[in-house]
mmCIF file of C-alpha atoms in Angstrom:
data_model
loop_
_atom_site.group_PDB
_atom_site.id
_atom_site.type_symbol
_atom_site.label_atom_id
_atom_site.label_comp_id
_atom_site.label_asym_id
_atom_site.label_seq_id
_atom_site.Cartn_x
_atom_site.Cartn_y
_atom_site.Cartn_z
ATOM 1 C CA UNK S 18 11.089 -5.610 -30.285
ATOM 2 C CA UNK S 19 8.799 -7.135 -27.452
ATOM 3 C CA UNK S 20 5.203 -7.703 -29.325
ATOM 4 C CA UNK S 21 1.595 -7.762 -27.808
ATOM 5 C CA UNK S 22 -1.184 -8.714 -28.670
ATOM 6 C CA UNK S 23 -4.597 -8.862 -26.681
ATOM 7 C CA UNK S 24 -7.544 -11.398 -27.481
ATOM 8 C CA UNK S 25 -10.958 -12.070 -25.499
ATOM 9 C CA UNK S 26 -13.398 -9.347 -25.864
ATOM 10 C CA UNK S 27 -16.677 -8.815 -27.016
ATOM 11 C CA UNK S 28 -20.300 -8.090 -26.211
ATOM 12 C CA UNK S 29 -21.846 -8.775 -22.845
ATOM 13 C CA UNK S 30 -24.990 -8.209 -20.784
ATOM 14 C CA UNK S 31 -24.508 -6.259 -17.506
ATOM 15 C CA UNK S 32 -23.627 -9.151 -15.367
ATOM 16 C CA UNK S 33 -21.286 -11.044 -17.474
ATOM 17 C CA UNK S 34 -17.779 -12.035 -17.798
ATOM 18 C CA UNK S 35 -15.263 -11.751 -19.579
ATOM 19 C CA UNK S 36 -11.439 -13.531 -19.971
ATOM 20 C CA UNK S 37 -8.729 -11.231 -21.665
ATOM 21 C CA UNK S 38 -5.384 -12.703 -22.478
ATOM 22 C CA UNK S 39 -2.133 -11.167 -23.682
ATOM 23 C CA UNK S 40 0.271 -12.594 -25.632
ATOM 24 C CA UNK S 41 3.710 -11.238 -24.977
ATOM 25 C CA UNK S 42 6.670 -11.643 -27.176
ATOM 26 C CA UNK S 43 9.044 -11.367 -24.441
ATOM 27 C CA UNK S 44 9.873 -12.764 -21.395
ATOM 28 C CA UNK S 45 7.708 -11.367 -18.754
ATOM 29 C CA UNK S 46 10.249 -11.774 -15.748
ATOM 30 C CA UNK S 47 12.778 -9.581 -17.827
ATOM 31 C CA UNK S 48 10.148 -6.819 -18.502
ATOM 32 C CA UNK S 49 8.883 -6.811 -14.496
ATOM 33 C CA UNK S 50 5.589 -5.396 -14.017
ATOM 34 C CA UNK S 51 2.667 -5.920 -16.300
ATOM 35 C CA UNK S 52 -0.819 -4.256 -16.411
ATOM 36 C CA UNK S 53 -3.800 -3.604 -18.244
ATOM 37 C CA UNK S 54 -5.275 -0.683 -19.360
ATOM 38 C CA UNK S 55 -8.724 0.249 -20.696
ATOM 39 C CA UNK S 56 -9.713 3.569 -23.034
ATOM 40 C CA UNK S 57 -13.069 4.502 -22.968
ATOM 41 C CA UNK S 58 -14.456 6.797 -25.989
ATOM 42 C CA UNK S 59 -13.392 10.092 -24.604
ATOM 43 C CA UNK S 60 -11.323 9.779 -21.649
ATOM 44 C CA UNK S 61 -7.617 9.159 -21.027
ATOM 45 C CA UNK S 62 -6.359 5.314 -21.092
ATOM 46 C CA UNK S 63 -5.881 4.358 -17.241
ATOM 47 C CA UNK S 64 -4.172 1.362 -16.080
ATOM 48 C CA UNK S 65 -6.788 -1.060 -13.912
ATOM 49 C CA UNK S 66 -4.921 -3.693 -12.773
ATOM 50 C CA UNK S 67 -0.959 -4.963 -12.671
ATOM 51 C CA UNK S 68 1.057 -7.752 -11.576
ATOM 52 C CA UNK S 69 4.410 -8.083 -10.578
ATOM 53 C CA UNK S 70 7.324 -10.411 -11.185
ATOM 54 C CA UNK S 71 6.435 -12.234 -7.565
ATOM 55 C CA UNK S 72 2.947 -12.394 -8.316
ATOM 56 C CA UNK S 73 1.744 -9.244 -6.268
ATOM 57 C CA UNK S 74 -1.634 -7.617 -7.777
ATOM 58 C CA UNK S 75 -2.987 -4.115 -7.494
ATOM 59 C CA UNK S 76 -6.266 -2.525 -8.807
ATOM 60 C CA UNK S 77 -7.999 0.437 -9.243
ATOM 61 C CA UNK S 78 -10.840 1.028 -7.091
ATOM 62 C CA UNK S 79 -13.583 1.221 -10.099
ATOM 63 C CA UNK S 80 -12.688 -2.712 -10.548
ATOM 64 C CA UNK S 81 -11.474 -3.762 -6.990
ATOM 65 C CA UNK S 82 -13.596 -6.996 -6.357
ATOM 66 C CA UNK S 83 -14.527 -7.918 -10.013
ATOM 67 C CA UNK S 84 -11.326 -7.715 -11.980
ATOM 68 C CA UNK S 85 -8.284 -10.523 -11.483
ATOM 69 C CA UNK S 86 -5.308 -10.108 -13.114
ATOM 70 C CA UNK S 87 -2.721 -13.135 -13.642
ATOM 71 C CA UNK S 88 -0.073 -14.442 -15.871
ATOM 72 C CA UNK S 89 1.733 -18.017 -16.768
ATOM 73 C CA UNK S 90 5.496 -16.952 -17.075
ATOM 74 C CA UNK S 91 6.256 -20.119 -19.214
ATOM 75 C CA UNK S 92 3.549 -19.377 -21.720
ATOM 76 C CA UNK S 93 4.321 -15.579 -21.670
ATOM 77 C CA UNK S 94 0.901 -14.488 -21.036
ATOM 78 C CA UNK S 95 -1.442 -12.563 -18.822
ATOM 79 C CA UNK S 96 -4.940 -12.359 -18.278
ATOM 80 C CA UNK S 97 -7.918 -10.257 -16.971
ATOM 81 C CA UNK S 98 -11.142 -11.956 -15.395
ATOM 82 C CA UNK S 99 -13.811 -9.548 -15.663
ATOM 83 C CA UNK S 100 -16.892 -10.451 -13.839
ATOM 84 C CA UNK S 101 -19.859 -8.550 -12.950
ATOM 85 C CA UNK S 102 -19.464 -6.041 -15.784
ATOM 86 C CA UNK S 103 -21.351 -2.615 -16.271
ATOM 87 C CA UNK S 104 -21.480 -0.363 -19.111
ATOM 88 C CA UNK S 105 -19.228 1.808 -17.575
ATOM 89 C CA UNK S 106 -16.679 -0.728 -18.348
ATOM 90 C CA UNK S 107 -17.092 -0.377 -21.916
ATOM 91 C CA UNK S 108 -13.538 0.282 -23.414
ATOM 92 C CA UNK S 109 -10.454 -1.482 -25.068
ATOM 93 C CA UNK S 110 -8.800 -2.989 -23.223
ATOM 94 C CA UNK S 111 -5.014 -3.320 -23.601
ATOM 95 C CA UNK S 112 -1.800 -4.829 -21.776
ATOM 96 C CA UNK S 113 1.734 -3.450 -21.593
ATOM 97 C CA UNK S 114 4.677 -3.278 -19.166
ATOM 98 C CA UNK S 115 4.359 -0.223 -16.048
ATOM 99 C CA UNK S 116 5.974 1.495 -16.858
ATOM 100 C CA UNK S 117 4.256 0.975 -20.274
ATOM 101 C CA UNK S 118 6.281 0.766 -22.984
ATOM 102 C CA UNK S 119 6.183 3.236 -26.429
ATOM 103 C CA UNK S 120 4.684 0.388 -28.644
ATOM 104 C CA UNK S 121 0.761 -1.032 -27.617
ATOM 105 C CA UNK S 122 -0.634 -3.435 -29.372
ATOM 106 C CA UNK S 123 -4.330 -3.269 -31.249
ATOM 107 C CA UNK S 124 -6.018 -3.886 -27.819
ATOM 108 C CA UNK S 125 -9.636 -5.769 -27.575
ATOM 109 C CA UNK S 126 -12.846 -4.428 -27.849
ATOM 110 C CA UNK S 127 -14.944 -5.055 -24.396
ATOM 111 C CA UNK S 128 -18.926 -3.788 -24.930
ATOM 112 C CA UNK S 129 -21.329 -3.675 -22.022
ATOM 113 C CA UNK S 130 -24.639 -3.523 -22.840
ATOM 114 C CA UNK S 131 -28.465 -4.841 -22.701
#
């Protein structure tokens, strides 16, 4: 069973930054495409950013310009710069395959505030 597990988050000023990482059990050029997703206290978890096997990167407009997704293939990782947060960024955070797979892992807590 492929495994994830996120690390990085915390509490930050408006302003800050932020590095997520995700551990993944797998081998990320057999699963493809990875992203990361946030859930904010009562809205739907969306996906904000992705990568593909090649290296190509898409985001979602709310983040375009302050989010940077990448990933180390040998170390089975990938990881989310955040800069320039705002509270509206306030979530968990989480990584999984897109198509996301059934399992997530416990995701990390990312808290904007002054």
């Amino acid at each position: 069973q492929v495994q994830l597990e996120e690390s990085g988050g915390g509490l930050v000023q408006p302003g800050g930054s932020l590095r997520l990482s995700c551990q993944v059990s797998g081998s990320l050029f057999s699963i493809g495409t990875m992203g990361w997703y946030r859930q904010a206290p009562g809205k739907q978890r969306e996906l904000v950013a992705r990568i593909t096997r090649s290296g190509s990167t898409n985001y979602a407009d709310s983040v375009k310009g302050r989010f940077t997704i990448s990933k180390d293939n040998a170390k089975n990782t990938v990881y989310l710069q955040i800069n320039s947060l705002k509270p509206e960024d306030t979530a968990v955070y989480s990584c999984n395959a897109d198509p996301p797979f059934l399992l997530w892992g416990q995701g990390t807590q990312v808290t904007v505030s002054s």
